[in-house]
Amino acid sequence: MTSATRSTVSSGSPGTARLALLSLAIGSFGIGMTEFVVMGLLPQISADLLPALSATDPDAAIAQTGWLISLYALGVVVGAPTIAASVAKYPRHRVMLALAAALALFNALTVVMPTFELVAVSRFLSGLPHGAYFGIGALVASDVLGPGKRAQGVAFVLTGLTLANVVGVPLGTGLGQHFGWRVAFMIVAAIFALAAVLIAFFVPAHAGDPGRTLRAELGVFRIPQVWLTLGIGAIGFGGFFAAYSYIASIVTEVAGSPAWVVPIVLVVMGVGMTIGNLLGGRLADRDLRRTLLRGLGVLAIVQVLLALTCGWIVTLVVFVFAVGVVSSVLSPSIQTRLMDVAGDNQSIAAALNHSALNIGNATGAALGGAVIAAGFGFVAPVWVGAALAAAGLVIALASFRADARRPAAVLA
């Protein structure tokens, strides 16, 4: 990014900067809601879109409806690098506006599509702008607050995602259960429309790089450090998803608590994620390397403690909160590290982080499901999560050790 671009983005009062970040964060709130609210509405969606199968085999209907979650994640993995690389040459504030508008449109399609197949298409389309929105938004946010506060800017935007787990997902789930699942996506579409308006008014001009091409951006895949950092996200952060995906069953089957406790536990985790995300931005600005390494190590430890004590609801809640805090401390560090090691390939690198996290989502959930299916019980995914976090720490150590062997390449 040129110095001229930096001065354009960073100029203005602190209040103006906060409005810009808030505008971006509202969009990330919508993304968090649209990504996770489906999980709490699978029975309602399956009953509406697959009525015949729901009447004869409800479990099979819910399992088929679960493909809507996978298709959204696939959209993220596909869309993050392709969209970000394709739009790198355009002004970033205009790209963010277009992405917010696309998210509003695609979620509105989910509201009106009449069949399961068409809703499935709309969910895939809804996932496409996800990674590019966060990636390019992170580039804008990292400069809005000025030098020395890049990770804090990234963390502020990501706060919308974590707050969605505290407020948006429980609210959308409740409204969807009472008034029909499509109401939840009407709210999501309205949130994205609001974000688009606010971005148009409050996000300052942020020039792209007219010389960048899709082919040039794809050069990011030739950088070994980019692959290592993506591995940290896909494997290390996959440890979080291994535990998170099965937390409901842990609460009811292992701790023996009633089903109404599950939303409370999820809110506790969401609060922990919000706190951890804001804390992680400050820590990463102070010492990114130490924050990333210690965060992965502590994530492995707290998941071991969760696995050992989750038979008691009080300790389960305590360590679920701890997992939420520590996992989200890592998010700004991984995002900032990717931007550091990507050289001139900033747009695609920042977006690739969300492809990696969605791969981690799928991998963690799949491995957790595999150990449950093998008969190891509902605590087993937490042990898988601890192992994945430890593996992420090994990859991070390898990444920073490679920096140490090439002092000129040290970027963080």
Coordinates of C-alpha atoms in Angstrom, one line a residue:
M1 CA 0.0 0.0 0.0
T2 CA 1.3 3.4 -0.9
S3 CA 1.9 6.2 1.7
A4 CA -0.7 8.2 -0.1
T5 CA -3.3 5.6 0.5
R6 CA -2.4 5.3 4.1
S7 CA -2.8 9.0 4.7
T8 CA -6.2 9.0 3.1
V9 CA -7.4 6.1 5.2
S10 CA -5.9 7.3 8.5
S11 CA -7.0 10.9 8.2
G12 CA -9.9 12.3 10.2
S13 CA -10.9 12.4 13.8
P14 CA -11.0 9.4 16.2
G15 CA -14.8 9.7 16.0
T16 CA -14.7 9.3 12.3
A17 CA -12.4 6.3 12.6
R18 CA -14.8 4.7 15.1
L19 CA -17.8 5.2 12.8
A20 CA -15.9 3.6 9.9
L21 CA -15.0 0.6 12.1
L22 CA -18.5 0.3 13.4
S23 CA -19.9 0.3 9.9
L24 CA -17.6 -2.6 9.0
A25 CA -18.3 -4.4 12.3
I26 CA -22.1 -4.3 11.6
G27 CA -21.4 -6.3 8.4
S28 CA -19.3 -8.8 10.3
F29 CA -22.2 -9.1 12.8
G30 CA -24.4 -10.1 9.9
I31 CA -21.9 -12.6 8.7
G32 CA -21.6 -14.2 12.1
M33 CA -25.4 -14.4 12.3
T34 CA -26.0 -15.9 8.8
E35 CA -23.2 -18.4 9.3
F36 CA -24.3 -19.9 12.6
V37 CA -28.0 -19.3 12.9
V38 CA -28.7 -22.2 10.6
M39 CA -27.4 -24.6 13.2
G40 CA -30.2 -23.8 15.7
L41 CA -32.9 -23.9 13.0
L42 CA -32.2 -27.2 11.2
P43 CA -35.4 -28.9 12.5
Q44 CA -37.6 -26.0 11.3
I45 CA -35.8 -25.7 7.9
S46 CA -36.0 -29.4 7.3
A47 CA -39.7 -29.6 8.2
D48 CA -40.4 -26.7 5.8
L49 CA -38.2 -27.7 2.8
L50 CA -38.2 -31.5 3.2
P51 CA -41.7 -32.2 4.5
A52 CA -42.0 -35.7 3.1
L53 CA -38.7 -36.9 4.4
S54 CA -39.3 -35.1 7.8
A55 CA -42.5 -37.0 8.2
T56 CA -40.9 -40.4 7.6
D57 CA -37.3 -40.0 8.9
P58 CA -36.7 -36.7 10.8
D59 CA -33.1 -37.5 11.6
A60 CA -32.3 -38.1 7.9
A61 CA -34.1 -34.8 7.0
I62 CA -32.0 -32.9 9.5
A63 CA -28.9 -34.5 8.3
Q64 CA -29.7 -33.5 4.7
T65 CA -30.5 -30.0 5.8
G66 CA -27.1 -29.9 7.4
W67 CA -25.7 -29.6 3.9
L68 CA -26.8 -26.0 4.0
I69 CA -24.0 -25.4 6.5
S70 CA -21.4 -27.2 4.4
L71 CA -22.4 -25.3 1.2
Y72 CA -22.0 -22.0 3.0
A73 CA -18.5 -23.0 4.2
L74 CA -17.7 -24.2 0.6
G75 CA -18.8 -20.8 -0.7
V76 CA -16.4 -19.1 1.8
V77 CA -13.5 -21.4 0.7
V78 CA -14.1 -20.7 -3.0
G79 CA -15.0 -17.1 -2.8
A80 CA -12.4 -15.8 -0.4
P81 CA -9.3 -16.1 -2.7
T82 CA -11.1 -15.6 -6.1
I83 CA -13.1 -12.5 -5.2
A84 CA -10.3 -10.9 -3.2
A85 CA -7.8 -11.4 -6.0
S86 CA -10.1 -10.2 -8.7
V87 CA -11.0 -6.9 -7.0
A88 CA -7.5 -6.0 -5.7
K89 CA -7.1 -3.2 -8.2
Y90 CA -10.4 -1.4 -7.3
P91 CA -10.9 1.1 -4.5
R92 CA -11.4 -0.9 -1.3
H93 CA -14.2 1.3 0.2
R94 CA -16.2 0.7 -3.0
V95 CA -15.5 -3.0 -2.9
M96 CA -16.7 -3.2 0.7
L97 CA -19.9 -1.5 -0.3
A98 CA -20.4 -4.0 -3.1
L99 CA -19.7 -7.0 -0.9
A100 CA -22.2 -5.8 1.8
A101 CA -24.8 -5.3 -0.9
A102 CA -24.2 -8.7 -2.3
L103 CA -24.5 -10.3 1.1
A104 CA -27.9 -8.5 1.6
L105 CA -29.1 -9.8 -1.8
F106 CA -28.0 -13.4 -1.4
N107 CA -29.5 -13.6 2.1
A108 CA -32.7 -12.1 0.8
L109 CA -32.7 -14.9 -1.8
T110 CA -32.6 -17.4 1.1
V111 CA -35.8 -15.8 2.4
V112 CA -37.8 -16.2 -0.8
M113 CA -36.4 -19.4 -2.4
P114 CA -39.2 -22.0 -2.3
T115 CA -37.3 -25.4 -2.5
F116 CA -34.5 -27.0 -0.7
E117 CA -32.3 -27.0 -3.9
L118 CA -32.8 -23.3 -4.5
V119 CA -32.1 -22.5 -0.8
A120 CA -29.0 -24.6 -1.1
V121 CA -27.8 -22.4 -4.0
S122 CA -28.6 -19.2 -2.1
R123 CA -26.5 -20.5 0.9
F124 CA -23.5 -21.2 -1.4
L125 CA -23.9 -17.7 -2.9
S126 CA -24.1 -16.2 0.6
G127 CA -20.8 -17.7 1.5
L128 CA -18.9 -16.4 -1.5
P129 CA -18.4 -12.7 -0.3
H130 CA -17.7 -13.8 3.4
G131 CA -13.9 -14.1 3.2
A132 CA -13.4 -11.2 0.9
Y133 CA -15.5 -9.0 3.2
F134 CA -13.4 -9.8 6.2
G135 CA -10.1 -9.8 4.3
I136 CA -10.5 -6.5 2.5
G137 CA -12.2 -5.1 5.6
A138 CA -9.2 -6.0 7.7
L139 CA -6.9 -4.1 5.3
V140 CA -9.1 -1.0 5.6
A141 CA -9.5 -1.4 9.4
S142 CA -5.8 -2.0 10.0
D143 CA -5.1 1.5 8.6
V144 CA -8.1 3.4 9.9
L145 CA -6.6 3.6 13.4
G146 CA -3.2 4.6 12.3
P147 CA 0.3 3.1 12.9
G148 CA 0.8 0.8 15.8
K149 CA -2.9 -0.2 16.0
R150 CA -3.3 -2.5 13.0
A151 CA -4.4 -5.6 15.0
Q152 CA -6.8 -3.5 17.1
G153 CA -8.5 -2.3 14.0
V154 CA -8.8 -5.9 12.7
A155 CA -10.1 -7.0 16.1
F156 CA -12.7 -4.3 16.2
V157 CA -14.2 -5.5 12.9
L158 CA -14.0 -9.1 14.0
T159 CA -15.9 -8.1 17.2
G160 CA -19.1 -8.0 15.1
L161 CA -18.6 -11.7 14.4
T162 CA -18.1 -12.6 18.1
L163 CA -21.0 -10.4 19.2
A164 CA -23.2 -12.3 16.8
N165 CA -22.7 -15.4 18.8
V166 CA -23.8 -13.5 22.0
V167 CA -26.8 -11.7 20.6
G168 CA -27.6 -12.3 16.9
V169 CA -27.6 -16.1 16.8
P170 CA -29.7 -16.7 20.0
L171 CA -32.1 -13.9 18.9
G172 CA -32.4 -15.2 15.3
T173 CA -32.8 -18.7 16.6
G174 CA -35.6 -17.7 19.0
L175 CA -37.4 -15.6 16.4
G176 CA -37.0 -18.3 13.8
Q177 CA -38.4 -21.0 16.0
H178 CA -41.5 -18.9 16.9
F179 CA -42.2 -17.1 13.6
G180 CA -40.6 -19.3 10.9
W181 CA -37.0 -19.8 10.0
R182 CA -37.2 -17.3 7.1
V183 CA -37.6 -14.5 9.6
A184 CA -34.1 -15.0 10.8
F185 CA -32.7 -14.4 7.3
M186 CA -35.0 -11.4 6.8
I187 CA -33.2 -9.9 9.8
V188 CA -29.8 -10.9 8.4
A189 CA -30.6 -9.3 5.0
A190 CA -31.7 -6.1 6.8
I191 CA -28.4 -6.0 8.8
F192 CA -26.4 -6.2 5.6
A193 CA -28.5 -3.5 4.0
L194 CA -27.8 -1.3 7.0
A195 CA -24.1 -2.1 6.8
A196 CA -24.0 -1.1 3.1
V197 CA -25.6 2.3 3.8
L198 CA -23.2 3.0 6.7
I199 CA -20.1 1.9 4.7
A200 CA -21.2 4.3 1.9
F201 CA -21.4 7.2 4.4
F202 CA -18.6 6.5 6.9
V203 CA -15.8 4.4 5.4
P204 CA -13.1 6.7 4.0
A205 CA -11.7 6.5 0.5
H206 CA -9.1 3.7 0.3
A207 CA -7.4 3.2 -3.0
G208 CA -6.7 -0.2 -4.4
D209 CA -3.7 -1.1 -6.5
P210 CA -4.5 -0.5 -10.1
G211 CA -1.5 -2.5 -11.2
R212 CA -2.6 -5.7 -9.4
T213 CA -4.0 -8.5 -11.5
L214 CA -5.6 -11.9 -10.6
R215 CA -2.5 -13.6 -11.8
A216 CA -0.3 -11.4 -9.6
E217 CA -2.4 -11.9 -6.5
L218 CA -2.3 -15.7 -7.0
G219 CA 1.5 -15.4 -6.6
V220 CA 0.7 -15.4 -2.8
F221 CA 0.6 -19.2 -3.1
R222 CA 4.4 -19.3 -3.9
I223 CA 5.2 -17.9 -0.5
P224 CA 6.0 -20.7 2.0
Q225 CA 5.2 -18.5 5.0
V226 CA 1.7 -17.9 3.7
W227 CA 1.1 -21.7 3.7
L228 CA 2.5 -22.1 7.2
T229 CA 0.3 -19.3 8.5
L230 CA -2.8 -20.8 6.7
G231 CA -1.9 -24.1 8.4
I232 CA -2.0 -22.4 11.8
G233 CA -5.5 -21.3 11.1
A234 CA -6.8 -24.4 9.5
I235 CA -5.2 -26.8 12.0
G236 CA -4.6 -24.9 15.2
F237 CA -7.9 -23.0 15.1
G238 CA -9.6 -26.2 14.0
G239 CA -9.0 -27.3 17.6
F240 CA -11.6 -24.8 18.7
F241 CA -14.2 -26.0 16.2
A242 CA -13.7 -29.7 17.2
A243 CA -15.0 -28.8 20.7
Y244 CA -17.5 -26.1 19.7
S245 CA -19.3 -28.3 17.2
Y246 CA -20.3 -30.8 19.9
I247 CA -20.7 -28.6 22.9
A248 CA -24.5 -29.1 23.0
S249 CA -24.1 -32.9 23.4
I250 CA -21.3 -32.4 26.0
V251 CA -23.7 -30.2 28.0
T252 CA -26.6 -32.7 27.9
E253 CA -24.9 -36.1 27.6
V254 CA -21.7 -35.6 29.7
A255 CA -22.7 -32.9 32.2
G256 CA -26.2 -34.2 32.4
S257 CA -27.8 -30.7 32.2
P258 CA -31.2 -30.0 30.5
A259 CA -31.4 -28.7 27.0
W260 CA -32.3 -25.2 28.1
V261 CA -28.8 -24.9 29.5
V262 CA -27.2 -25.2 26.0
P263 CA -28.0 -21.6 24.8
I264 CA -26.7 -20.2 28.1
V265 CA -23.4 -22.1 27.6
L266 CA -23.2 -20.8 24.0
V267 CA -23.8 -17.2 25.2
V268 CA -21.0 -17.7 27.8
M269 CA -18.7 -18.9 25.0
G270 CA -19.7 -15.9 22.8
V271 CA -18.9 -13.5 25.6
G272 CA -15.5 -15.1 26.0
M273 CA -14.9 -14.8 22.3
T274 CA -15.8 -11.1 22.3
I275 CA -13.4 -10.4 25.2
G276 CA -10.7 -12.5 23.7
N277 CA -11.0 -10.8 20.3
L278 CA -10.5 -7.3 21.8
L279 CA -7.8 -8.4 24.1
G280 CA -6.1 -10.3 21.2
G281 CA -5.9 -7.1 19.1
R282 CA -4.0 -5.2 21.8
L283 CA -1.7 -8.2 22.6
A284 CA -0.9 -8.7 18.9
D285 CA 0.1 -5.1 18.4
R286 CA 2.5 -5.4 21.4
D287 CA 4.0 -8.7 20.4
L288 CA 2.4 -10.8 17.7
R289 CA 4.9 -13.7 17.9
R290 CA 4.4 -14.2 21.6
T291 CA 0.6 -13.8 21.4
L292 CA 0.3 -16.4 18.7
L293 CA 2.7 -19.0 20.3
R294 CA 1.4 -18.6 23.9
G295 CA -2.2 -18.5 22.7
L296 CA -2.0 -21.8 20.9
G297 CA -0.3 -23.4 23.9
V298 CA -2.9 -22.1 26.3
L299 CA -5.7 -23.2 24.0
A300 CA -4.4 -26.8 24.1
I301 CA -4.1 -26.6 27.9
V302 CA -7.6 -25.3 28.5
Q303 CA -9.1 -27.9 26.3
V304 CA -7.3 -30.6 28.2
L305 CA -8.8 -29.1 31.4
L306 CA -12.2 -28.9 29.8
A307 CA -12.0 -32.6 28.8
L308 CA -11.0 -33.6 32.4
T309 CA -13.8 -31.6 34.1
C310 CA -16.7 -31.3 31.7
G311 CA -18.7 -33.8 33.7
W312 CA -19.6 -30.9 36.1
I313 CA -21.6 -28.1 34.7
V314 CA -19.9 -25.4 36.7
T315 CA -16.4 -26.3 35.6
L316 CA -17.7 -26.9 32.1
V317 CA -19.0 -23.3 31.9
V318 CA -15.7 -22.0 33.3
F319 CA -13.5 -23.7 30.7
V320 CA -15.9 -23.1 27.9
F321 CA -15.5 -19.4 28.7
A322 CA -11.7 -19.9 28.7
V323 CA -11.7 -21.7 25.4
G324 CA -13.8 -18.8 23.9
V325 CA -11.4 -16.2 25.2
V326 CA -8.2 -17.9 24.2
S327 CA -9.3 -19.0 20.8
S328 CA -10.4 -15.5 19.9
V329 CA -7.2 -14.0 21.2
L330 CA -5.6 -15.9 18.3
S331 CA -7.9 -14.4 15.5
P332 CA -6.3 -10.9 15.1
S333 CA -2.8 -12.4 15.4
I334 CA -3.4 -14.9 12.6
Q335 CA -5.0 -12.3 10.4
T336 CA -2.2 -9.8 10.9
R337 CA 0.5 -12.4 10.5
L338 CA -1.0 -13.3 7.1
M339 CA -0.9 -9.6 6.0
D340 CA 2.7 -9.4 7.2
V341 CA 4.1 -12.3 5.3
A342 CA 2.1 -11.8 2.0
G343 CA 4.2 -9.0 0.6
D344 CA 2.3 -7.2 -2.1
N345 CA -0.5 -9.8 -2.2
Q346 CA -2.4 -8.2 0.6
S347 CA -6.0 -8.5 -0.6
I348 CA -6.0 -12.3 -1.3
A349 CA -3.9 -13.1 1.8
A350 CA -6.2 -11.3 4.2
A351 CA -9.2 -13.1 2.7
L352 CA -7.5 -16.5 2.6
N353 CA -7.5 -16.5 6.4
H354 CA -11.2 -17.1 6.3
S355 CA -10.8 -19.9 3.9
A356 CA -8.4 -21.5 6.3
L357 CA -10.7 -21.0 9.3
N358 CA -13.6 -22.6 7.4
I359 CA -11.4 -25.5 6.5
G360 CA -10.6 -25.7 10.2
N361 CA -14.3 -25.6 10.9
A362 CA -14.9 -28.6 8.6
T363 CA -11.8 -30.5 9.7
G364 CA -12.4 -30.0 13.4
A365 CA -16.1 -31.0 13.2
A366 CA -15.3 -34.0 11.0
L367 CA -12.6 -35.4 13.3
G368 CA -14.8 -34.8 16.3
G369 CA -17.6 -36.7 14.6
A370 CA -15.2 -39.5 13.7
V371 CA -14.1 -40.1 17.2
I372 CA -17.7 -40.0 18.4
A373 CA -18.7 -42.5 15.7
A374 CA -15.8 -44.7 16.7
G375 CA -17.3 -45.0 20.2
F376 CA -15.0 -42.8 22.2
G377 CA -17.8 -40.6 23.5
F378 CA -18.7 -37.0 23.5
V379 CA -15.6 -35.8 25.4
A380 CA -13.3 -37.2 22.7
P381 CA -13.8 -34.2 20.3
V382 CA -12.3 -32.0 23.1
W383 CA -9.2 -34.1 23.2
V384 CA -9.0 -33.9 19.4
G385 CA -9.3 -30.1 19.8
A386 CA -6.4 -30.1 22.2
A387 CA -4.3 -32.1 19.8
L388 CA -5.1 -29.8 16.9
A389 CA -4.2 -26.8 18.9
A390 CA -0.8 -28.4 19.8
A391 CA -0.2 -29.2 16.2
G392 CA -1.0 -25.6 15.3
L393 CA 1.7 -24.5 17.9
V394 CA 4.2 -26.8 16.1
I395 CA 3.4 -25.1 12.8
A396 CA 3.7 -21.6 14.3
L397 CA 7.1 -22.5 15.8
A398 CA 8.3 -23.7 12.4
S399 CA 7.0 -20.5 10.8
F400 CA 8.9 -18.2 13.2
R401 CA 12.0 -20.4 13.2
A402 CA 12.1 -20.0 9.4
D403 CA 12.0 -16.2 10.0
A404 CA 14.9 -16.5 12.4
R405 CA 17.0 -18.3 9.7
R406 CA 16.3 -15.5 7.3
P407 CA 16.5 -12.3 9.3
A408 CA 15.7 -10.1 6.3
A409 CA 12.4 -11.8 5.9
V410 CA 11.2 -11.2 9.5
L411 CA 8.0 -9.3 9.1
A412 CA 6.4 -9.5 12.5

